[in-house]
Coordinates of C-alpha atoms and ligand atoms in Angstrom, one line a residue:
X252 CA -10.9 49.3 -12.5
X253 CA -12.0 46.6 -9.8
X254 CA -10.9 47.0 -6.6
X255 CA -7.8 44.1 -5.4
X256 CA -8.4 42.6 -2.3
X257 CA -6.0 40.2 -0.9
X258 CA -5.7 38.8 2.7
X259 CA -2.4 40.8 4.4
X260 CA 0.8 38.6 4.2
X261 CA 1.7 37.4 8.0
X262 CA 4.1 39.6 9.7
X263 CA 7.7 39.7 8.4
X264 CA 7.5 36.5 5.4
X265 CA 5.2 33.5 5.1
X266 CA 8.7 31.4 6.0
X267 CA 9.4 32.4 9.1
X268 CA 5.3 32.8 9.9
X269 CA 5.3 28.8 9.3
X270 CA 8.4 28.5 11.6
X271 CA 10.5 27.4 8.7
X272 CA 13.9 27.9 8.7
X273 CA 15.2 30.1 5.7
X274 CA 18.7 29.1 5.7
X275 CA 19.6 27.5 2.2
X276 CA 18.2 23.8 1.5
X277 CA 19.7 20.6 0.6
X278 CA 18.2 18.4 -2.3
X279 CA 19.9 15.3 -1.3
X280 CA 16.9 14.1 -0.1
X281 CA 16.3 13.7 -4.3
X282 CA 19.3 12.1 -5.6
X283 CA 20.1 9.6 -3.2
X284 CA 19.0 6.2 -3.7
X285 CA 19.4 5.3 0.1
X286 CA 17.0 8.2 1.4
X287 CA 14.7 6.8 -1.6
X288 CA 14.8 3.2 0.5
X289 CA 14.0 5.1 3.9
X290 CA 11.4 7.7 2.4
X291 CA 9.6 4.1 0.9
X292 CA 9.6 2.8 4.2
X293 CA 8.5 5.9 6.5
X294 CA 6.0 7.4 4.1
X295 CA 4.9 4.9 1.1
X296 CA 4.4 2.0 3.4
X297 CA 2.4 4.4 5.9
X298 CA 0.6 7.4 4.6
X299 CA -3.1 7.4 3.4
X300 CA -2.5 7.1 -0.4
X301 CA -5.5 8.3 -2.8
X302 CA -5.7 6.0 -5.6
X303 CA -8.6 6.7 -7.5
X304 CA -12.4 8.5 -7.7
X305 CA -15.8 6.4 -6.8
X306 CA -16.4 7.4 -10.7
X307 CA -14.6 4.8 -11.2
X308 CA -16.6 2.1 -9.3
X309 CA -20.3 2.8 -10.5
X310 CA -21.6 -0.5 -9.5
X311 CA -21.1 -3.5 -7.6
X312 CA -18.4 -5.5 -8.8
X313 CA -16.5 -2.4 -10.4
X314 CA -13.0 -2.1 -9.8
X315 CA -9.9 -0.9 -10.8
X316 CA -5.8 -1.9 -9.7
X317 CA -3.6 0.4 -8.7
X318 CA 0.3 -0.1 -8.8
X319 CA 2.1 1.2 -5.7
X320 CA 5.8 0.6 -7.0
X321 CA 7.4 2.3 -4.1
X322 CA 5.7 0.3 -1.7
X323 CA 6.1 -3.1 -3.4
X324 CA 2.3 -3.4 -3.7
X325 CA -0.3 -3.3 -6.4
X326 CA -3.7 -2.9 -4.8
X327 CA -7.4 -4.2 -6.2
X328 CA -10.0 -1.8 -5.3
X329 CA -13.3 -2.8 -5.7
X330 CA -17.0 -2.5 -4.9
X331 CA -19.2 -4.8 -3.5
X332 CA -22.6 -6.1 -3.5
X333 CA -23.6 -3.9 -0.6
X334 CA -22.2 -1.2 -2.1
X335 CA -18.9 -0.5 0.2
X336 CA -15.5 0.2 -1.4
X337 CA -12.9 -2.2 -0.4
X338 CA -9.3 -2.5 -1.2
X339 CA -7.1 -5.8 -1.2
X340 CA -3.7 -6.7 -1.6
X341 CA -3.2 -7.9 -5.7
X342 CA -2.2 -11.4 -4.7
X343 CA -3.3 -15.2 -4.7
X344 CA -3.4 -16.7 -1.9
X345 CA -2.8 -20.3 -3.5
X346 CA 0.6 -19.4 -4.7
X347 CA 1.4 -15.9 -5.0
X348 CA 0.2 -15.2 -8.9
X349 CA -1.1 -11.7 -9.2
X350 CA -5.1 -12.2 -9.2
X351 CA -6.0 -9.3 -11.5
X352 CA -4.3 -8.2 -14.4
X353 CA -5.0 -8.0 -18.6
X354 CA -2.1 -8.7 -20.9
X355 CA 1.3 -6.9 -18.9
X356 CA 1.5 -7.3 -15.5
X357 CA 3.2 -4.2 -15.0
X358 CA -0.1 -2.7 -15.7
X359 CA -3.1 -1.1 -14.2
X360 CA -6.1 -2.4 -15.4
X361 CA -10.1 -1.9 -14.9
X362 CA -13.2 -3.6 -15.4
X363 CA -16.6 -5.1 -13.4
X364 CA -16.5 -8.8 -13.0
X365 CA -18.4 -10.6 -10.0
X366 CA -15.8 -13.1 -8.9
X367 CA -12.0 -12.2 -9.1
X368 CA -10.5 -15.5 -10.8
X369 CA -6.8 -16.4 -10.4
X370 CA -5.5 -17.8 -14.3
X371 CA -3.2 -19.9 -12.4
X372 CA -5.1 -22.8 -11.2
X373 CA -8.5 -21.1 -11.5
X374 CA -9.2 -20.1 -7.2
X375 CA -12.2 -17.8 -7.0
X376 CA -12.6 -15.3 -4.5
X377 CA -15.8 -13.2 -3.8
X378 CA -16.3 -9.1 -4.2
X379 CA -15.8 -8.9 -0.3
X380 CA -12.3 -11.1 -0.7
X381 CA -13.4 -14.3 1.0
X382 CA -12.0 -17.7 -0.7
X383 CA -15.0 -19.0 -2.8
X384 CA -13.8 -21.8 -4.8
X385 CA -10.9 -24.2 -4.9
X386 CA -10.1 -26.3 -7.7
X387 CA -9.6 -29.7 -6.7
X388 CA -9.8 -28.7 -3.1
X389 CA -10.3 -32.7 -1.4
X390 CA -6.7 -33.1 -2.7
X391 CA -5.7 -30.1 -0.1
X392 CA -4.5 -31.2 3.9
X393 CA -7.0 -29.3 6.5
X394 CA -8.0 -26.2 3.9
X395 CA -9.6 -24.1 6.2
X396 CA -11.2 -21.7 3.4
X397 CA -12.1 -19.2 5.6
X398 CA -8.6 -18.4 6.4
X399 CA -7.9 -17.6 3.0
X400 CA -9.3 -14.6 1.9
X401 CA -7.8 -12.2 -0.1
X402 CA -5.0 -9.8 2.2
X403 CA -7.5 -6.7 2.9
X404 CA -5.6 -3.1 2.6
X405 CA -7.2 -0.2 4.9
X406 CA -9.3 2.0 2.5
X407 CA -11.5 4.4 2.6
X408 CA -13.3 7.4 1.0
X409 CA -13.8 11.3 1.8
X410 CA -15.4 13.1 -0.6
X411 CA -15.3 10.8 -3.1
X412 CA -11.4 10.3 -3.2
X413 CA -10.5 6.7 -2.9
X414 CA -7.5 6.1 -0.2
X415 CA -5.8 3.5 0.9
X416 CA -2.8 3.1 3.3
X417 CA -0.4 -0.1 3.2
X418 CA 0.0 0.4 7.2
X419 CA -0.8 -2.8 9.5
X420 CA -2.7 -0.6 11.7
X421 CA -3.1 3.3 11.0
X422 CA -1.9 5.5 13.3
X423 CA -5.0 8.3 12.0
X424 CA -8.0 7.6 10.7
X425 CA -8.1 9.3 7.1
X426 CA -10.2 12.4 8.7
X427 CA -7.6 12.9 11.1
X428 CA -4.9 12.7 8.7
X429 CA -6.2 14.9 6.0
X430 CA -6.9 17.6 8.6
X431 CA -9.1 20.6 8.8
X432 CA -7.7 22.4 5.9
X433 CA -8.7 19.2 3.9
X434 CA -11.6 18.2 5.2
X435 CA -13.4 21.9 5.1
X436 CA -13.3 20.9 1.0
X437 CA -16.4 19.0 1.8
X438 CA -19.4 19.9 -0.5
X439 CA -17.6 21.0 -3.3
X440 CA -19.2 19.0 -6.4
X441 CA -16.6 16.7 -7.3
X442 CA -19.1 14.3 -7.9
X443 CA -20.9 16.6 -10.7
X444 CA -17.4 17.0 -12.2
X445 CA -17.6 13.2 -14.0
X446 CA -16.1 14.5 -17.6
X447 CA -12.3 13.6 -17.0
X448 CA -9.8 13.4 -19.2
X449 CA -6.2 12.0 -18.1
X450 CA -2.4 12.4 -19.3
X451 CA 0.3 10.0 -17.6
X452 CA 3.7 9.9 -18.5
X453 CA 7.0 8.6 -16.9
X454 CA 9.2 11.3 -15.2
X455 CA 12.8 11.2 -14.9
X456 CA 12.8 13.0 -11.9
X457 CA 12.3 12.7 -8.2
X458 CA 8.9 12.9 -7.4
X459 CA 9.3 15.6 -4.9
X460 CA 11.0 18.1 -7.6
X461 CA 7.8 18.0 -9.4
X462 CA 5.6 18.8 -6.5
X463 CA 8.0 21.6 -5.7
X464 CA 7.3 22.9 -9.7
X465 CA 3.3 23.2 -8.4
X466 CA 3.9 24.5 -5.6
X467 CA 5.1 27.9 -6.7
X468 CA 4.0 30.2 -9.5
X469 CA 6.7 32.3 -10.0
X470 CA 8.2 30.3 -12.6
X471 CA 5.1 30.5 -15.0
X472 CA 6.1 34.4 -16.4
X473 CA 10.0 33.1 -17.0
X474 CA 9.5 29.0 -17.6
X475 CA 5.8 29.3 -19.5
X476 CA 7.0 32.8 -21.1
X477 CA 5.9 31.7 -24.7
X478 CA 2.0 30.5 -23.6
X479 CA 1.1 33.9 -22.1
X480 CA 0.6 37.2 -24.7
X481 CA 4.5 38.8 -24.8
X482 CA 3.3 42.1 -22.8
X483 CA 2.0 40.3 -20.6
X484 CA 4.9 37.6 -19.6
X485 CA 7.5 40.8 -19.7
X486 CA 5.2 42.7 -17.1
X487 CA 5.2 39.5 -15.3
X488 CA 8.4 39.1 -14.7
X489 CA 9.4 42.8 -14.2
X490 CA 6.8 43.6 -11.4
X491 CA 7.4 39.8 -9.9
X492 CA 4.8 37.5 -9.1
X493 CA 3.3 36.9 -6.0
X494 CA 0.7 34.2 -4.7
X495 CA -1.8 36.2 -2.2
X496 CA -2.5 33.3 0.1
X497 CA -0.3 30.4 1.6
X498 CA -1.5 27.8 4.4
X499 CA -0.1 25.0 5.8
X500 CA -1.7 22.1 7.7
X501 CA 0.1 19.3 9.7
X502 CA 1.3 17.7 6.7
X503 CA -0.5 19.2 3.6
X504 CA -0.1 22.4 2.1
X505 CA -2.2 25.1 0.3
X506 CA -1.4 27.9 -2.2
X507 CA -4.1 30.5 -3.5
X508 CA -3.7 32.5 -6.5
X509 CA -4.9 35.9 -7.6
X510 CA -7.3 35.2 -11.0
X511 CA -6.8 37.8 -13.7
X512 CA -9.7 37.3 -16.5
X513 CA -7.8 38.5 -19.0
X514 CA -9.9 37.7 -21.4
X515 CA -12.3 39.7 -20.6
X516 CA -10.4 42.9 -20.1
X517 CA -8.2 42.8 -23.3
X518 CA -10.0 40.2 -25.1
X519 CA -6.8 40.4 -28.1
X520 CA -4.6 39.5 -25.4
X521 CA -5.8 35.4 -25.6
X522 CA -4.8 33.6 -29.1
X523 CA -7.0 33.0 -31.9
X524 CA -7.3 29.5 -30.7
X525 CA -8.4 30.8 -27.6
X526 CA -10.9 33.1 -28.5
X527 CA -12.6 30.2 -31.3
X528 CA -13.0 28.0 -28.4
X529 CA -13.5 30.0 -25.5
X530 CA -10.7 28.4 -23.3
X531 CA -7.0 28.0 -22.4
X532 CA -5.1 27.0 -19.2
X533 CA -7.5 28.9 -16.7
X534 CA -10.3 26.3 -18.1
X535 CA -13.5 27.2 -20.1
X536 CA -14.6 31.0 -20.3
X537 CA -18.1 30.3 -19.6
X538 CA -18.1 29.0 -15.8
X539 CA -21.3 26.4 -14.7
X540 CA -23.3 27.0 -12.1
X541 CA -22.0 25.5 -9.1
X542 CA -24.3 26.8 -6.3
X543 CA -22.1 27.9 -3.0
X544 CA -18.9 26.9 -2.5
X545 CA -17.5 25.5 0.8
X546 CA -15.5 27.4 2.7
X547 CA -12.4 25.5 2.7
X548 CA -12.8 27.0 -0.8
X549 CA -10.4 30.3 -1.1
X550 CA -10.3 30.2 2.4
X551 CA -8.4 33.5 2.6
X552 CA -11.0 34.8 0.2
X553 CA -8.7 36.5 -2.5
X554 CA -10.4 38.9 -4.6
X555 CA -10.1 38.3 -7.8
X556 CA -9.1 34.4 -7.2
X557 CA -7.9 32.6 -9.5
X558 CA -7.0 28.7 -7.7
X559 CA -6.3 26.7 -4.9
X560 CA -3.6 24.0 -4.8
X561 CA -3.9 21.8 -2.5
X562 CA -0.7 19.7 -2.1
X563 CA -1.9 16.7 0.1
X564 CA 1.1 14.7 1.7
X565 CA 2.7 12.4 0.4
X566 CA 1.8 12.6 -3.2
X567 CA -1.0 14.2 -4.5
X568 CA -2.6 17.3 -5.8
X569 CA -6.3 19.1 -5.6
X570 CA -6.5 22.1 -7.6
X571 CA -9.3 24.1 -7.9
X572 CA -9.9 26.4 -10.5
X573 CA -12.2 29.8 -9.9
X574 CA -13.7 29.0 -13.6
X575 CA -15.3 26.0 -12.1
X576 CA -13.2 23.2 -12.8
X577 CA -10.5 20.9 -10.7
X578 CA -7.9 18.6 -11.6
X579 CA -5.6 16.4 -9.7
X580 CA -1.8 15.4 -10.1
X581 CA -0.5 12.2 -8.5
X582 CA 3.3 11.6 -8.2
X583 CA 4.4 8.2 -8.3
X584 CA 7.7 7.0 -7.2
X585 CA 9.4 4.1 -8.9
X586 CA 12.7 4.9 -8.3
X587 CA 15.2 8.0 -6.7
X588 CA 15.3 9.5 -9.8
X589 CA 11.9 8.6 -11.6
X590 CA 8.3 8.8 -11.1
X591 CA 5.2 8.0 -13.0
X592 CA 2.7 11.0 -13.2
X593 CA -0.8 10.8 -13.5
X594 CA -2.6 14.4 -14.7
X595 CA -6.6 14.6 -14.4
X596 CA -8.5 17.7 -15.4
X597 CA -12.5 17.3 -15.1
X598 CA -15.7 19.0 -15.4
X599 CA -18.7 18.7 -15.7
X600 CA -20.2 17.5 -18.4
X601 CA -20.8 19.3 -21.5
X602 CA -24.0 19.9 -22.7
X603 CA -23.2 21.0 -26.1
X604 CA -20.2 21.1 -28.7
X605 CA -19.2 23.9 -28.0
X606 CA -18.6 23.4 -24.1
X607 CA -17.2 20.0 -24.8
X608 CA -14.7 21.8 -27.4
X609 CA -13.6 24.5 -24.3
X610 CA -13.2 21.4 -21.7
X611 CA -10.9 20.0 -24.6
X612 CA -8.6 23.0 -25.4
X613 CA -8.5 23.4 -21.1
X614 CA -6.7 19.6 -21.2
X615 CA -4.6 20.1 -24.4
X616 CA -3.2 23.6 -22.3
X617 CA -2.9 21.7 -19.5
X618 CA -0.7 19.5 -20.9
X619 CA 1.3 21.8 -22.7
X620 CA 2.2 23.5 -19.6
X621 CA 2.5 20.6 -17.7
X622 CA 5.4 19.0 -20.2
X623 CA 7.3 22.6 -20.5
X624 CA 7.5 21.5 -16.0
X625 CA 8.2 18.2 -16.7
X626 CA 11.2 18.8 -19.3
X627 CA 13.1 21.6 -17.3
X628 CA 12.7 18.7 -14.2
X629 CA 14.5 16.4 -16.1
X630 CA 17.4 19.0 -16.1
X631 CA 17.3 19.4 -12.7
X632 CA 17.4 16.2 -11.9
X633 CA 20.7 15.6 -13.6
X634 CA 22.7 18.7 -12.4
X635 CA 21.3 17.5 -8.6
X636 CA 23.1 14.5 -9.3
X637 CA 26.2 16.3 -10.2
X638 CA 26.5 17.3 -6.4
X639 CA 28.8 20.1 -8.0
X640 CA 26.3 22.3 -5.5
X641 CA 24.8 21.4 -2.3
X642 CA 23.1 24.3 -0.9
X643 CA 20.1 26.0 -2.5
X644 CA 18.8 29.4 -1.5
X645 CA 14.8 29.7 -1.4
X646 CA 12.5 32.9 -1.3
X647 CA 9.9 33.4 0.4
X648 CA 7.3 32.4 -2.3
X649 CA 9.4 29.3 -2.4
X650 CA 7.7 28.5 1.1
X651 CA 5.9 25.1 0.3
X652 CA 9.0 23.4 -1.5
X653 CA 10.6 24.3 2.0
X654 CA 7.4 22.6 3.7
X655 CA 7.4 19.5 1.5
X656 CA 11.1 18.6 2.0
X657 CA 10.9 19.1 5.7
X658 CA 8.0 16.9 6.0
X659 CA 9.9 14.2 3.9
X660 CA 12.8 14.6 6.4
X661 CA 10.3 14.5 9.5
X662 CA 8.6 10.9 8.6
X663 CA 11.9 9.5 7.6
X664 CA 13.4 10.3 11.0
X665 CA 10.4 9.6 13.2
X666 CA 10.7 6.3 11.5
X667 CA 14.2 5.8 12.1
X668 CA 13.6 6.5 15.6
X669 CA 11.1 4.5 16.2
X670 CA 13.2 1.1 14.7
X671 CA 15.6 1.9 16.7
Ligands
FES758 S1 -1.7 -19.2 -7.8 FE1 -3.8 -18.5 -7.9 S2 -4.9 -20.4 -8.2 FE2 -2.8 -21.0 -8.0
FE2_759 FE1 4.8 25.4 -14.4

């Protein structure tokens, strides 16, 4: 039998290590429509926002839109002929029509062009925003061109990851903001990892009660009892589950987990399904070769590892699978008690069938899981909204939902403050 080694848990409980207070919580913060107005405000309208992958922008003139609901915007990001990623406000400058958009203008939408064209009255404006052609424009008073470029939006990359934040000015640069738990993610091969597949779906939820359901794996032996082998699941939940590693960061969070590969132990422990096609939720049983990782990597070096969940404030999610694989969950506000999320898994490409066949069977898992989260959120939402309780007890592996809330609370008051 291998030898377990896991990092010692901080003194007394990871709670009260972080300085968190362990006194039962209040969820009001989800079901009211009011802090929904301030949290839009405080965080939506300020935070560094990832919106997308350079995969997504192979060449000059790619780009892609991105609908920011909570903060009133919808973003063009797009690459330009010297190769820089820039980000502009969605919007005309003529008379307001949204400049890029297919059929529904509700929707996202992607493509290379060289000139964005407005299907109003046909204003042209170049990759880097400026105002390029007018129609008619002698029948204009005093158009000063130049002073109508597209509305640029702060944007910028680390490791790949597209951000953009709606603020005037920034108060961080996106390095300071993402932090040294972040940042020490740098050199991991996301950029090899260009197979992708995506799930997105409308969430009737708040968008914080779904982070909360990644941020904890306690719930997988009880809520996700029926995808893991019966002996297994009741073992689970009689000897408790418990994540070896927890870190927190300014704003962001992390949560390591202990890897088991079952497979490999009691190989008739995985389903037939799994065993045909060498894969289920931990990704494919056959790893690639990734070289060294970072070191912001299993930072507390958990032995056997199984992930890393990175929660990155406001709304988005790196996880990084020990089998060589990530995947990314966005949460997208569009209302108290809805959100729209985005799932990603991605690999690197498969050389063969039979790796592409494992990569597929990972996303279908994925997704399985993933809905089993989304459906019992749904029924959270709606007894939250009874208010027939107001105080919710936490444990101590409950220590990021804790984090997540208080952070909310934090931006929305330093924001009220500083309107005042
Ligand atoms: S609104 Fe865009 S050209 Fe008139
Ligand atoms: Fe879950």
């Amino acid at each position: 039998m291998t030898k377990r080694r896991f990092p010692k848990p901080p003194e007394g409980s990871w709670t009260e290590h972080f300085g968190l207070d362990t006194a039962p919580v209040s969820y009001e913060d989800s079901v009211s429509p009011a802090f929904y107005e301030l949290e839009r405000e405080a965080i939506f309208k300020r935070a560094w926002l990832n919106v997308g992958r350079v995969e997504q922008l192979p060449r000059a003139g790619s780009y892609f839109t991105k609908e920011i609901a909570a903060a009133d915007a919808s973003v063009v990001v797009v690459r330009g002929q010297d190769g820089e990623v820039r980000a502009f406000h969605n919007v005309c400058r003529h008379r307001g029509n949204k400049l890029v958009w297919n059929d529904e203008p509700h929707e996202e939408t992607q493509g290379f062009c060289r000139q964005f064209t407005c299907r109003y009255h046909g204003w042209r404006y170049a990759l880097d925003g400026s105002l390029a052609f007018v129609q008619q424009d002698s029948e204009f008073f005093d158009l000063d061109t130049s002073q109508f470029g597209l509305v640029p939006v702060h944007c910028d990359v680390w490791a790949g990851f597209v951000f953009v934040t709606l603020a005037a000015e920034p108060q961080q640069s996106l390095r300071e903001f993402l932090g040294p738990m972040v940042t020490a993610l740098e050199g991991y091969p996301f950029d090899r990892m260009t197979s992708r597949f995506g799930y997105r779906t409308t969430i009737n939820a708040n968008w914080k009660l779904f982070m909360d359901a990644f941020a904890e794996f306690y719930h997988a032996p009880v809520l996700h009892a029926k995808q893991s082998p019966g002996k297994y699941s009741a073992a689970a939940r009689q000897s408790g589950f418990e994540a070896p590693h927890y870190q927190i960061d300014g704003p962001h969070r992390l949560v390591s987990t202990a890897g088991v590969r079952l497979w490999e132990k009691d190989p008739e422990s995985a389903k037939p399904v799994e065993r045909i096609t060498r894969s289920g939720l931990f990704g494919p049983w056959d790893q690639p070769d990734l070289g060294e990782l970072p070191a912001g990597v299993n930072p507390a070096k958990c032995d056997p590892w199984g992930l890393d969940s990175f929660q990155l404030f406001p709304n988005f999610v790196i996880l990084i699978w020990s089998q060589g694989w990530y995947l990314t969950y966005h949460y997208w506000p569009t209302s108290y008690r809805t959100h729209v999320f985005d799932g990603n898994v991605y690999f690197v490409p498969a050389a063969n069938a039979r790796e592409r066949v494992a990569q597929e069977m990972a996303a279908v898992t994925f997704k399985e899981f993933a809905m089993q989260d989304a459906n019992t959120l749904e029924a959270t939402q709606l007894m939250l909204e009874s208010r027939a309780v107001d105080r919710f007890p936490l444990n101590d592996q409950e220590v990021l939902c804790r984090h997540l809330h208080k952070v909310v609370g934090e931006w929305v008051e330093q924001r009220a403050g500083a309107a005042v």
